[in-house]
Coordinates of C-alpha atoms in Angstrom, one line a residue:
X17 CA 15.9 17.0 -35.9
X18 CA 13.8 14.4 -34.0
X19 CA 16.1 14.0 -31.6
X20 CA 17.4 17.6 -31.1
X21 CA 13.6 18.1 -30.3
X22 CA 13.7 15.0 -27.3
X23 CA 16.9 16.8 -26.1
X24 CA 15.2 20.0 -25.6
X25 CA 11.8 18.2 -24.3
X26 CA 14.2 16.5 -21.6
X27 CA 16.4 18.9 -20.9
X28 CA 12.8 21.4 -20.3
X29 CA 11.2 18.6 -18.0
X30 CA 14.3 18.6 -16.0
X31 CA 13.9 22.0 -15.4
X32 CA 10.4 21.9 -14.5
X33 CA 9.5 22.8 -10.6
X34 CA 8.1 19.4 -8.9
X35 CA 4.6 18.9 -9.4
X36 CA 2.7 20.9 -5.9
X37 CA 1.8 18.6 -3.1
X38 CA -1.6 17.5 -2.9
X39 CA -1.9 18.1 0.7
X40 CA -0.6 21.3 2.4
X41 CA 0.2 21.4 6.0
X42 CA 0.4 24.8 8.0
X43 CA -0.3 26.1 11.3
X44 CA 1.7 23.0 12.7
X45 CA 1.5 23.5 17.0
X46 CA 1.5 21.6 19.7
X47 CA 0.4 22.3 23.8
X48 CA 3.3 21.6 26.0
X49 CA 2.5 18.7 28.6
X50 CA 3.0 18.6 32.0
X51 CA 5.4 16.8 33.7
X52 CA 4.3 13.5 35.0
X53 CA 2.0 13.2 32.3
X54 CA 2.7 11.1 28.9
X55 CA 0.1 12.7 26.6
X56 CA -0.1 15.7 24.5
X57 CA -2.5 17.5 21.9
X58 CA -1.2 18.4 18.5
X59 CA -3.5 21.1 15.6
X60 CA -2.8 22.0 12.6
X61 CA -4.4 22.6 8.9
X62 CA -4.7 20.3 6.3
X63 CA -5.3 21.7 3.1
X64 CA -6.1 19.2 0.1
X65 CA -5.4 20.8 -3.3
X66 CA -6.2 17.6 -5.0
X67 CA -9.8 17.7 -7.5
X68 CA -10.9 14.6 -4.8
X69 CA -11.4 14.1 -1.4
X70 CA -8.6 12.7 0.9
X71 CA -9.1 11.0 4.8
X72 CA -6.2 11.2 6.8
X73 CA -6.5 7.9 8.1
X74 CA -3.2 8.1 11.4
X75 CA -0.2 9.9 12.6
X76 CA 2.7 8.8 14.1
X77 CA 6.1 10.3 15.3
X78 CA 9.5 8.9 16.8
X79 CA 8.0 11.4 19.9
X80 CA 5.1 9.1 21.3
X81 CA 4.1 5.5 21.2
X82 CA 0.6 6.0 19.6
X83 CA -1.2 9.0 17.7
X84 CA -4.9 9.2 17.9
X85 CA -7.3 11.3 15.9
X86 CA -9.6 12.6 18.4
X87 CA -12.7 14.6 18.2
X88 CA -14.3 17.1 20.5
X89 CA -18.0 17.3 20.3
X90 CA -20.4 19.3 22.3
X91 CA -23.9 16.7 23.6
X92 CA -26.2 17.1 26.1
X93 CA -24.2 20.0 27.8
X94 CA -21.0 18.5 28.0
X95 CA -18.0 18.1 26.0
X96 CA -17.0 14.7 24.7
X97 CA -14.0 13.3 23.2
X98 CA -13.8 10.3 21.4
X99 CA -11.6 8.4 18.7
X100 CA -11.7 9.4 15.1
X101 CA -11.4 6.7 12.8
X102 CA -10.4 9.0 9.7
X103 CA -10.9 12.7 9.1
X104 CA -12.2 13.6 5.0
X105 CA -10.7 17.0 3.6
X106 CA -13.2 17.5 0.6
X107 CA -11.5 18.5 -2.8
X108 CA -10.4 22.2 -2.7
X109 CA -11.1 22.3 1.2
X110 CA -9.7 22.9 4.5
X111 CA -9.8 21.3 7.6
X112 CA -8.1 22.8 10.6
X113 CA -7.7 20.4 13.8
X114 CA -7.4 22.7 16.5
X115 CA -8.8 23.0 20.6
X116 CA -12.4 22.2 21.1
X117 CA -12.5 20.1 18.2
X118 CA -11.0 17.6 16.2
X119 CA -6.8 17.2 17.2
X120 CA -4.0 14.8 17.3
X121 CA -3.9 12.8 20.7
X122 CA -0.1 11.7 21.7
X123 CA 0.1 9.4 23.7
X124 CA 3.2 7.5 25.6
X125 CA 5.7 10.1 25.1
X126 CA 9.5 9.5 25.4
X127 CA 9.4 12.5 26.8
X128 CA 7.2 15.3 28.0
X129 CA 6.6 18.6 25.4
X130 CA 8.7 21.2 26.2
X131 CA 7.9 25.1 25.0
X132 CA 9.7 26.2 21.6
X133 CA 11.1 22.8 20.5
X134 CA 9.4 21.0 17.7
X135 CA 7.9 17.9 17.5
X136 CA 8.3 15.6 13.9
X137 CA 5.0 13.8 12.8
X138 CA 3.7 11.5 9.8
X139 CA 0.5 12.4 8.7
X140 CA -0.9 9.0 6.6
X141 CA -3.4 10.0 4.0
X142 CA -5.5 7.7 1.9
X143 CA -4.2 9.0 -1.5
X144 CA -1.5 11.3 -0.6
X145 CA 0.4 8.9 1.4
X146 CA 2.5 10.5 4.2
X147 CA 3.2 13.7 4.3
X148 CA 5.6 15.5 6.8
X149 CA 5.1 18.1 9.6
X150 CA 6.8 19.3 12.3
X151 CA 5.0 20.9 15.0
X152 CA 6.2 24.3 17.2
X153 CA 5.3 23.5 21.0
X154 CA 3.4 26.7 21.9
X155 CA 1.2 27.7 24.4
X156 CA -1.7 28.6 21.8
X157 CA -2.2 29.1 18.3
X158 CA -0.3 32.1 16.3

């Protein structure tokens, strides 16, 4: 009976959908660049399901030479950029990298953004690990 019973506990966890992902992607986009120039801005939302904070820590993608995390702030009148050495998504929060604030910087493309085609990236968290996007060049946001 014992084992008729680990059978069926198997045979259910088999079944079983994969446990969710702790961190949720959407809203993926990217600004096309333009020509002659080898950089690019990429948004999207991060959403952390997990009951503890996570930092996405770096990007990459077979599409540029370097990722940075960037952030836009507004000081003394003027807008500054500057590099973002990890970005915290509280427990059970979002945080959406979009224009005017915080974004991914792509640098040294192989080749410039081009409307409609998509664009793979590796989003490296601290506890999640990487986690896979693909981002939709677009003009602006959806």
């Amino acid at each position: 009976m014992k084992f008729a019973v680990l059978i069926l506990a198997a045979a259910l966890a088999a079944c079983a959908p994969p446990p969710p992902q702790s961190i949720e992607i959407t809203h993926a986009w990217a600004r096309p660049s333009p020509g002659g120039v080898d950089i690019a801005a990429g948004y999207l939302t991060i959403v952390n399901h997990a009951d503890t904070a996570d930092e996405l820590q770096s990007a990459s993608s077979p599409r540029a030479g370097r990722i940075d995390l960037h952030v836009t702030e507004m000081s003394d009148g003027m807008m500054h950029m500057h590099d973002a050495h990890g970005l915290t998504v509280a427990p059970g929060d979002t945080l959406t990298l979009a224009p005017g604030g915080a974004h991914l910087m792509f640098q040294r493309l192989s080749a410039p953004f081009q409307l409609g085609e998509t664009v793979p990236v590796t989003l490296h968290f601290a506890h999640a690990g990487d986690v896979q996007a693909t981002l939709t060049v677009r003009q602006q946001e959806n």
